[in-house]
């Protein structure tokens, strides 16, 4: 039986047209051909657009068309996109949300290029790395230390879910999987994001930073 559209509420304007996928990798982009490429960090992408972090001085204006530098290992952003939202996060970083200006070729979804190797991270993802809850973006500074350690370290919580957090920190604070970490009591303006968590996965987007994927043991 079909629904009566006259009696059902329409979806709001902010309803997502496609699922977003978290992806923390360094990207290079520019606004016009011939200009030097600028550096950014891709945080999300979908079938309709991307979201990335850039330095405040490099932030493009709303309406500008930006294009990525082609890389064989980066298939999440391969075409031009128009900037729809620019949101300053701090004195150094700005969040840029852009929407693709042209539809993707249908063939690119059906068959990947033969020259590209399959992405090992997607192999068996529905079984080995299935998310138990939805993640949402965050930009929360966190002070933390290793369990039974005294040295306070700083990180930026870039993603959060009901079961875990994703912390972006400097490369010297990179921990091995299985390490228990604790949030300091004065982090996030006096409220702890979590009391203790266990690092399950570590990624190195660049030589100077690390991403810690941690599962929460005790909530804050």
PDB file of C-alpha atoms in Angstrom:
ATOM      1  CA  UNK A   1       0.000   0.000   0.000  1.00  0.00           C
ATOM      2  CA  UNK A   2       1.376   3.405  -0.958  1.00  0.00           C
ATOM      3  CA  UNK A   3       1.638   6.225   1.553  1.00  0.00           C
ATOM      4  CA  UNK A   4      -0.582   9.259   1.241  1.00  0.00           C
ATOM      5  CA  UNK A   5       1.946  12.024   0.674  1.00  0.00           C
ATOM      6  CA  UNK A   6      -0.607  14.625   1.687  1.00  0.00           C
ATOM      7  CA  UNK A   7      -0.742  13.209   5.223  1.00  0.00           C
ATOM      8  CA  UNK A   8       2.952  12.407   5.758  1.00  0.00           C
ATOM      9  CA  UNK A   9       5.559  14.934   6.732  1.00  0.00           C
ATOM     10  CA  UNK A  10       8.103  15.729   4.080  1.00  0.00           C
ATOM     11  CA  UNK A  11      11.784  15.288   4.805  1.00  0.00           C
ATOM     12  CA  UNK A  12      13.530  18.379   6.070  1.00  0.00           C
ATOM     13  CA  UNK A  13      15.896  20.381   3.875  1.00  0.00           C
ATOM     14  CA  UNK A  14      18.913  19.099   5.817  1.00  0.00           C
ATOM     15  CA  UNK A  15      18.112  15.437   5.147  1.00  0.00           C
ATOM     16  CA  UNK A  16      21.162  13.646   3.830  1.00  0.00           C
ATOM     17  CA  UNK A  17      20.840  12.348   0.293  1.00  0.00           C
ATOM     18  CA  UNK A  18      23.560   9.726   0.755  1.00  0.00           C
ATOM     19  CA  UNK A  19      25.551   8.095   3.528  1.00  0.00           C
ATOM     20  CA  UNK A  20      28.703   9.831   4.708  1.00  0.00           C
ATOM     21  CA  UNK A  21      31.959   7.937   5.106  1.00  0.00           C
ATOM     22  CA  UNK A  22      34.694   9.025   7.499  1.00  0.00           C
ATOM     23  CA  UNK A  23      38.114   9.235   5.882  1.00  0.00           C
ATOM     24  CA  UNK A  24      41.151  10.893   7.466  1.00  0.00           C
ATOM     25  CA  UNK A  25      43.766  11.351   4.772  1.00  0.00           C
ATOM     26  CA  UNK A  26      45.918  14.209   3.558  1.00  0.00           C
ATOM     27  CA  UNK A  27      44.688  15.761   0.292  1.00  0.00           C
ATOM     28  CA  UNK A  28      46.003  18.439  -2.039  1.00  0.00           C
ATOM     29  CA  UNK A  29      43.618  20.860  -3.751  1.00  0.00           C
ATOM     30  CA  UNK A  30      43.495  24.133  -5.665  1.00  0.00           C
ATOM     31  CA  UNK A  31      40.905  26.623  -6.899  1.00  0.00           C
ATOM     32  CA  UNK A  32      42.083  27.272 -10.463  1.00  0.00           C
ATOM     33  CA  UNK A  33      44.393  25.549 -12.981  1.00  0.00           C
ATOM     34  CA  UNK A  34      47.947  26.783 -12.683  1.00  0.00           C
ATOM     35  CA  UNK A  35      47.685  27.700  -9.009  1.00  0.00           C
ATOM     36  CA  UNK A  36      49.871  25.845  -6.494  1.00  0.00           C
ATOM     37  CA  UNK A  37      48.173  23.053  -4.609  1.00  0.00           C
ATOM     38  CA  UNK A  38      47.230  23.577  -0.975  1.00  0.00           C
ATOM     39  CA  UNK A  39      47.143  20.985   1.775  1.00  0.00           C
ATOM     40  CA  UNK A  40      44.050  19.763   3.636  1.00  0.00           C
ATOM     41  CA  UNK A  41      42.715  16.785   5.594  1.00  0.00           C
ATOM     42  CA  UNK A  42      39.700  14.927   4.250  1.00  0.00           C
ATOM     43  CA  UNK A  43      37.333  14.044   7.118  1.00  0.00           C
ATOM     44  CA  UNK A  44      34.166  12.902   5.290  1.00  0.00           C
ATOM     45  CA  UNK A  45      32.954  12.137   1.786  1.00  0.00           C
ATOM     46  CA  UNK A  46      29.772  10.884   0.167  1.00  0.00           C
ATOM     47  CA  UNK A  47      28.263  10.467  -3.289  1.00  0.00           C
ATOM     48  CA  UNK A  48      27.395  14.183  -3.341  1.00  0.00           C
ATOM     49  CA  UNK A  49      30.290  15.989  -1.687  1.00  0.00           C
ATOM     50  CA  UNK A  50      33.222  16.156   0.715  1.00  0.00           C
ATOM     51  CA  UNK A  51      34.216  17.795   3.989  1.00  0.00           C
ATOM     52  CA  UNK A  52      37.812  18.645   4.814  1.00  0.00           C
ATOM     53  CA  UNK A  53      39.917  20.604   7.285  1.00  0.00           C
ATOM     54  CA  UNK A  54      42.221  23.344   5.996  1.00  0.00           C
ATOM     55  CA  UNK A  55      44.343  25.998   7.585  1.00  0.00           C
ATOM     56  CA  UNK A  56      42.443  29.201   8.189  1.00  0.00           C
ATOM     57  CA  UNK A  57      44.659  31.200   5.808  1.00  0.00           C
ATOM     58  CA  UNK A  58      43.934  28.736   2.961  1.00  0.00           C
ATOM     59  CA  UNK A  59      40.142  28.559   3.429  1.00  0.00           C
ATOM     60  CA  UNK A  60      38.285  29.156   0.113  1.00  0.00           C
ATOM     61  CA  UNK A  61      35.263  31.434  -0.155  1.00  0.00           C
ATOM     62  CA  UNK A  62      31.703  30.147  -0.382  1.00  0.00           C
ATOM     63  CA  UNK A  63      30.888  29.445  -4.027  1.00  0.00           C
ATOM     64  CA  UNK A  64      34.481  28.780  -5.060  1.00  0.00           C
ATOM     65  CA  UNK A  65      35.115  25.667  -7.149  1.00  0.00           C
ATOM     66  CA  UNK A  66      37.954  23.491  -5.861  1.00  0.00           C
ATOM     67  CA  UNK A  67      39.552  20.454  -7.492  1.00  0.00           C
ATOM     68  CA  UNK A  68      41.734  17.727  -5.968  1.00  0.00           C
ATOM     69  CA  UNK A  69      45.138  16.546  -7.062  1.00  0.00           C
ATOM     70  CA  UNK A  70      44.750  13.147  -8.702  1.00  0.00           C
ATOM     71  CA  UNK A  71      46.287  10.283  -6.739  1.00  0.00           C
ATOM     72  CA  UNK A  72      45.994   6.547  -7.466  1.00  0.00           C
ATOM     73  CA  UNK A  73      45.353   5.783  -3.773  1.00  0.00           C
ATOM     74  CA  UNK A  74      42.575   8.381  -3.345  1.00  0.00           C
ATOM     75  CA  UNK A  75      39.270   7.461  -5.001  1.00  0.00           C
ATOM     76  CA  UNK A  76      36.964   9.253  -2.553  1.00  0.00           C
ATOM     77  CA  UNK A  77      37.483  12.727  -4.121  1.00  0.00           C
ATOM     78  CA  UNK A  78      38.241  12.810  -7.849  1.00  0.00           C
ATOM     79  CA  UNK A  79      36.207  15.697  -9.313  1.00  0.00           C
ATOM     80  CA  UNK A  80      35.487  19.394  -8.877  1.00  0.00           C
ATOM     81  CA  UNK A  81      33.302  20.577  -6.012  1.00  0.00           C
ATOM     82  CA  UNK A  82      31.692  23.904  -5.120  1.00  0.00           C
ATOM     83  CA  UNK A  83      32.147  25.210  -1.581  1.00  0.00           C
ATOM     84  CA  UNK A  84      28.786  25.409   0.206  1.00  0.00           C
ATOM     85  CA  UNK A  85      29.835  25.997   3.828  1.00  0.00           C
ATOM     86  CA  UNK A  86      32.908  27.390   5.597  1.00  0.00           C
ATOM     87  CA  UNK A  87      32.991  27.014   9.382  1.00  0.00           C
ATOM     88  CA  UNK A  88      35.963  28.242  11.478  1.00  0.00           C
ATOM     89  CA  UNK A  89      36.767  25.692  14.176  1.00  0.00           C
ATOM     90  CA  UNK A  90      39.683  27.417  15.876  1.00  0.00           C
ATOM     91  CA  UNK A  91      42.319  30.032  15.263  1.00  0.00           C
ATOM     92  CA  UNK A  92      44.167  27.640  12.971  1.00  0.00           C
ATOM     93  CA  UNK A  93      41.672  25.256  11.310  1.00  0.00           C
ATOM     94  CA  UNK A  94      38.526  25.720   9.217  1.00  0.00           C
ATOM     95  CA  UNK A  95      35.963  23.113   8.146  1.00  0.00           C
ATOM     96  CA  UNK A  96      35.060  23.300   4.442  1.00  0.00           C
ATOM     97  CA  UNK A  97      32.010  21.476   3.047  1.00  0.00           C
ATOM     98  CA  UNK A  98      31.745  21.246  -0.754  1.00  0.00           C
ATOM     99  CA  UNK A  99      29.237  19.724  -3.166  1.00  0.00           C
ATOM    100  CA  UNK A 100      30.177  18.108  -6.475  1.00  0.00           C
ATOM    101  CA  UNK A 101      29.366  20.306  -9.461  1.00  0.00           C
ATOM    102  CA  UNK A 102      29.119  17.474 -12.004  1.00  0.00           C
ATOM    103  CA  UNK A 103      27.664  13.954 -11.706  1.00  0.00           C
ATOM    104  CA  UNK A 104      30.072  11.064 -11.561  1.00  0.00           C
ATOM    105  CA  UNK A 105      30.406   8.781 -14.538  1.00  0.00           C
ATOM    106  CA  UNK A 106      28.317   5.690 -14.050  1.00  0.00           C
ATOM    107  CA  UNK A 107      31.130   3.414 -15.166  1.00  0.00           C
ATOM    108  CA  UNK A 108      33.312   4.535 -12.237  1.00  0.00           C
ATOM    109  CA  UNK A 109      30.855   2.940  -9.797  1.00  0.00           C
ATOM    110  CA  UNK A 110      30.562  -0.312 -11.730  1.00  0.00           C
ATOM    111  CA  UNK A 111      34.202  -1.201 -12.343  1.00  0.00           C
ATOM    112  CA  UNK A 112      37.334   0.324 -10.753  1.00  0.00           C
ATOM    113  CA  UNK A 113      40.344   0.992 -12.995  1.00  0.00           C
ATOM    114  CA  UNK A 114      42.539  -2.048 -13.493  1.00  0.00           C
ATOM    115  CA  UNK A 115      45.639  -0.070 -12.548  1.00  0.00           C
ATOM    116  CA  UNK A 116      44.337   0.438  -8.995  1.00  0.00           C
ATOM    117  CA  UNK A 117      44.792  -2.210  -6.368  1.00  0.00           C
ATOM    118  CA  UNK A 118      41.729  -3.142  -4.280  1.00  0.00           C
ATOM    119  CA  UNK A 119      41.315  -1.239  -1.037  1.00  0.00           C
ATOM    120  CA  UNK A 120      42.200  -3.726   1.694  1.00  0.00           C
ATOM    121  CA  UNK A 121      40.347  -1.696   4.299  1.00  0.00           C
ATOM    122  CA  UNK A 122      37.036  -2.545   2.625  1.00  0.00           C
ATOM    123  CA  UNK A 123      37.697  -6.306   2.506  1.00  0.00           C
ATOM    124  CA  UNK A 124      35.346  -8.031   4.951  1.00  0.00           C
ATOM    125  CA  UNK A 125      34.344  -4.687   6.467  1.00  0.00           C
ATOM    126  CA  UNK A 126      30.744  -5.799   7.001  1.00  0.00           C
ATOM    127  CA  UNK A 127      31.984  -8.585   9.284  1.00  0.00           C
ATOM    128  CA  UNK A 128      35.241  -7.466  10.893  1.00  0.00           C
ATOM    129  CA  UNK A 129      34.698  -3.717  11.329  1.00  0.00           C
ATOM    130  CA  UNK A 130      30.938  -3.210  11.425  1.00  0.00           C
ATOM    131  CA  UNK A 131      29.956  -0.157  13.443  1.00  0.00           C
ATOM    132  CA  UNK A 132      27.601  -0.716  16.331  1.00  0.00           C
ATOM    133  CA  UNK A 133      26.440   2.898  16.451  1.00  0.00           C
ATOM    134  CA  UNK A 134      26.450   6.003  14.271  1.00  0.00           C
ATOM    135  CA  UNK A 135      29.463   8.294  14.435  1.00  0.00           C
ATOM    136  CA  UNK A 136      29.133  12.068  14.422  1.00  0.00           C
ATOM    137  CA  UNK A 137      31.713  14.786  13.849  1.00  0.00           C
ATOM    138  CA  UNK A 138      33.145  16.708  16.787  1.00  0.00           C
ATOM    139  CA  UNK A 139      35.852  19.274  17.389  1.00  0.00           C
ATOM    140  CA  UNK A 140      36.527  18.925  21.103  1.00  0.00           C
ATOM    141  CA  UNK A 141      39.966  19.378  22.691  1.00  0.00           C
ATOM    142  CA  UNK A 142      40.826  16.564  25.089  1.00  0.00           C
ATOM    143  CA  UNK A 143      43.639  16.268  27.625  1.00  0.00           C
ATOM    144  CA  UNK A 144      44.544  12.671  28.377  1.00  0.00           C
ATOM    145  CA  UNK A 145      47.224  10.399  29.769  1.00  0.00           C
ATOM    146  CA  UNK A 146      48.194   6.755  29.611  1.00  0.00           C
ATOM    147  CA  UNK A 147      46.682   4.610  32.357  1.00  0.00           C
ATOM    148  CA  UNK A 148      48.789   5.024  35.541  1.00  0.00           C
ATOM    149  CA  UNK A 149      50.898   7.626  33.762  1.00  0.00           C
ATOM    150  CA  UNK A 150      51.405  11.228  34.861  1.00  0.00           C
ATOM    151  CA  UNK A 151      52.271  12.975  31.625  1.00  0.00           C
ATOM    152  CA  UNK A 152      49.313  14.927  30.230  1.00  0.00           C
ATOM    153  CA  UNK A 153      48.918  14.883  26.463  1.00  0.00           C
ATOM    154  CA  UNK A 154      46.667  16.904  24.169  1.00  0.00           C
ATOM    155  CA  UNK A 155      44.439  15.727  21.336  1.00  0.00           C
ATOM    156  CA  UNK A 156      41.425  16.824  19.309  1.00  0.00           C
ATOM    157  CA  UNK A 157      38.394  14.551  19.316  1.00  0.00           C
ATOM    158  CA  UNK A 158      37.257  14.605  15.666  1.00  0.00           C
ATOM    159  CA  UNK A 159      34.629  11.840  15.844  1.00  0.00           C
ATOM    160  CA  UNK A 160      32.407  10.374  18.529  1.00  0.00           C
ATOM    161  CA  UNK A 161      29.955   7.505  18.879  1.00  0.00           C
ATOM    162  CA  UNK A 162      28.192   5.787  21.746  1.00  0.00           C
ATOM    163  CA  UNK A 163      31.008   3.227  22.011  1.00  0.00           C
ATOM    164  CA  UNK A 164      34.154   5.064  21.016  1.00  0.00           C
ATOM    165  CA  UNK A 165      36.079   8.176  20.026  1.00  0.00           C
ATOM    166  CA  UNK A 166      38.599   9.176  17.369  1.00  0.00           C
ATOM    167  CA  UNK A 167      41.439  11.368  18.662  1.00  0.00           C
ATOM    168  CA  UNK A 168      43.814  13.302  16.411  1.00  0.00           C
ATOM    169  CA  UNK A 169      47.106  13.915  18.173  1.00  0.00           C
ATOM    170  CA  UNK A 170      50.764  14.516  17.363  1.00  0.00           C
ATOM    171  CA  UNK A 171      52.932  11.709  16.056  1.00  0.00           C
ATOM    172  CA  UNK A 172      54.931  11.492  19.273  1.00  0.00           C
ATOM    173  CA  UNK A 173      51.740  10.516  21.139  1.00  0.00           C
ATOM    174  CA  UNK A 174      51.040   7.530  18.890  1.00  0.00           C
ATOM    175  CA  UNK A 175      50.042   4.501  20.985  1.00  0.00           C
ATOM    176  CA  UNK A 176      49.996   0.813  20.183  1.00  0.00           C
ATOM    177  CA  UNK A 177      46.634  -1.014  20.008  1.00  0.00           C
ATOM    178  CA  UNK A 178      45.615  -2.280  23.422  1.00  0.00           C
ATOM    179  CA  UNK A 179      46.859   0.762  25.343  1.00  0.00           C
ATOM    180  CA  UNK A 180      44.446   2.074  27.984  1.00  0.00           C
ATOM    181  CA  UNK A 181      44.114   5.859  28.076  1.00  0.00           C
ATOM    182  CA  UNK A 182      42.289   8.145  30.522  1.00  0.00           C
ATOM    183  CA  UNK A 183      40.882  11.641  30.025  1.00  0.00           C
ATOM    184  CA  UNK A 184      41.994  14.353  32.428  1.00  0.00           C
ATOM    185  CA  UNK A 185      39.345  15.785  34.722  1.00  0.00           C
ATOM    186  CA  UNK A 186      39.876  19.318  33.425  1.00  0.00           C
ATOM    187  CA  UNK A 187      39.532  18.416  29.736  1.00  0.00           C
ATOM    188  CA  UNK A 188      36.767  19.982  27.640  1.00  0.00           C
ATOM    189  CA  UNK A 189      36.142  22.856  30.038  1.00  0.00           C
ATOM    190  CA  UNK A 190      35.756  20.677  33.115  1.00  0.00           C
ATOM    191  CA  UNK A 191      33.706  17.839  31.589  1.00  0.00           C
ATOM    192  CA  UNK A 192      35.419  14.614  30.634  1.00  0.00           C
ATOM    193  CA  UNK A 193      34.435  13.085  27.319  1.00  0.00           C
ATOM    194  CA  UNK A 194      35.275   9.662  28.769  1.00  0.00           C
ATOM    195  CA  UNK A 195      36.953   8.267  31.852  1.00  0.00           C
ATOM    196  CA  UNK A 196      38.916   5.453  30.258  1.00  0.00           C
ATOM    197  CA  UNK A 197      39.196   3.935  26.784  1.00  0.00           C
ATOM    198  CA  UNK A 198      41.265   1.295  25.006  1.00  0.00           C
ATOM    199  CA  UNK A 199      43.043   2.036  21.726  1.00  0.00           C
ATOM    200  CA  UNK A 200      41.841  -0.456  19.100  1.00  0.00           C
ATOM    201  CA  UNK A 201      43.339   0.964  15.901  1.00  0.00           C
ATOM    202  CA  UNK A 202      45.967   3.536  14.935  1.00  0.00           C
ATOM    203  CA  UNK A 203      46.381   5.388  11.643  1.00  0.00           C
ATOM    204  CA  UNK A 204      49.131   7.796  10.532  1.00  0.00           C
ATOM    205  CA  UNK A 205      47.682  10.311   8.005  1.00  0.00           C
ATOM    206  CA  UNK A 206      51.055  12.090   7.948  1.00  0.00           C
ATOM    207  CA  UNK A 207      54.425  11.924   9.646  1.00  0.00           C
ATOM    208  CA  UNK A 208      53.504  14.541  12.240  1.00  0.00           C
ATOM    209  CA  UNK A 209      50.115  13.300  13.429  1.00  0.00           C
ATOM    210  CA  UNK A 210      48.284  10.146  14.438  1.00  0.00           C
ATOM    211  CA  UNK A 211      44.643   9.050  14.714  1.00  0.00           C
ATOM    212  CA  UNK A 212      43.717   6.934  17.721  1.00  0.00           C
ATOM    213  CA  UNK A 213      40.519   4.896  17.392  1.00  0.00           C
ATOM    214  CA  UNK A 214      39.593   4.028  20.974  1.00  0.00           C
ATOM    215  CA  UNK A 215      36.727   2.067  22.500  1.00  0.00           C
ATOM    216  CA  UNK A 216      35.213   3.661  25.607  1.00  0.00           C
ATOM    217  CA  UNK A 217      35.337   1.578  28.789  1.00  0.00           C
ATOM    218  CA  UNK A 218      33.864   4.123  31.205  1.00  0.00           C
ATOM    219  CA  UNK A 219      31.826   7.131  30.202  1.00  0.00           C
ATOM    220  CA  UNK A 220      32.691  10.577  31.564  1.00  0.00           C
TER     221      UNK A 220
END
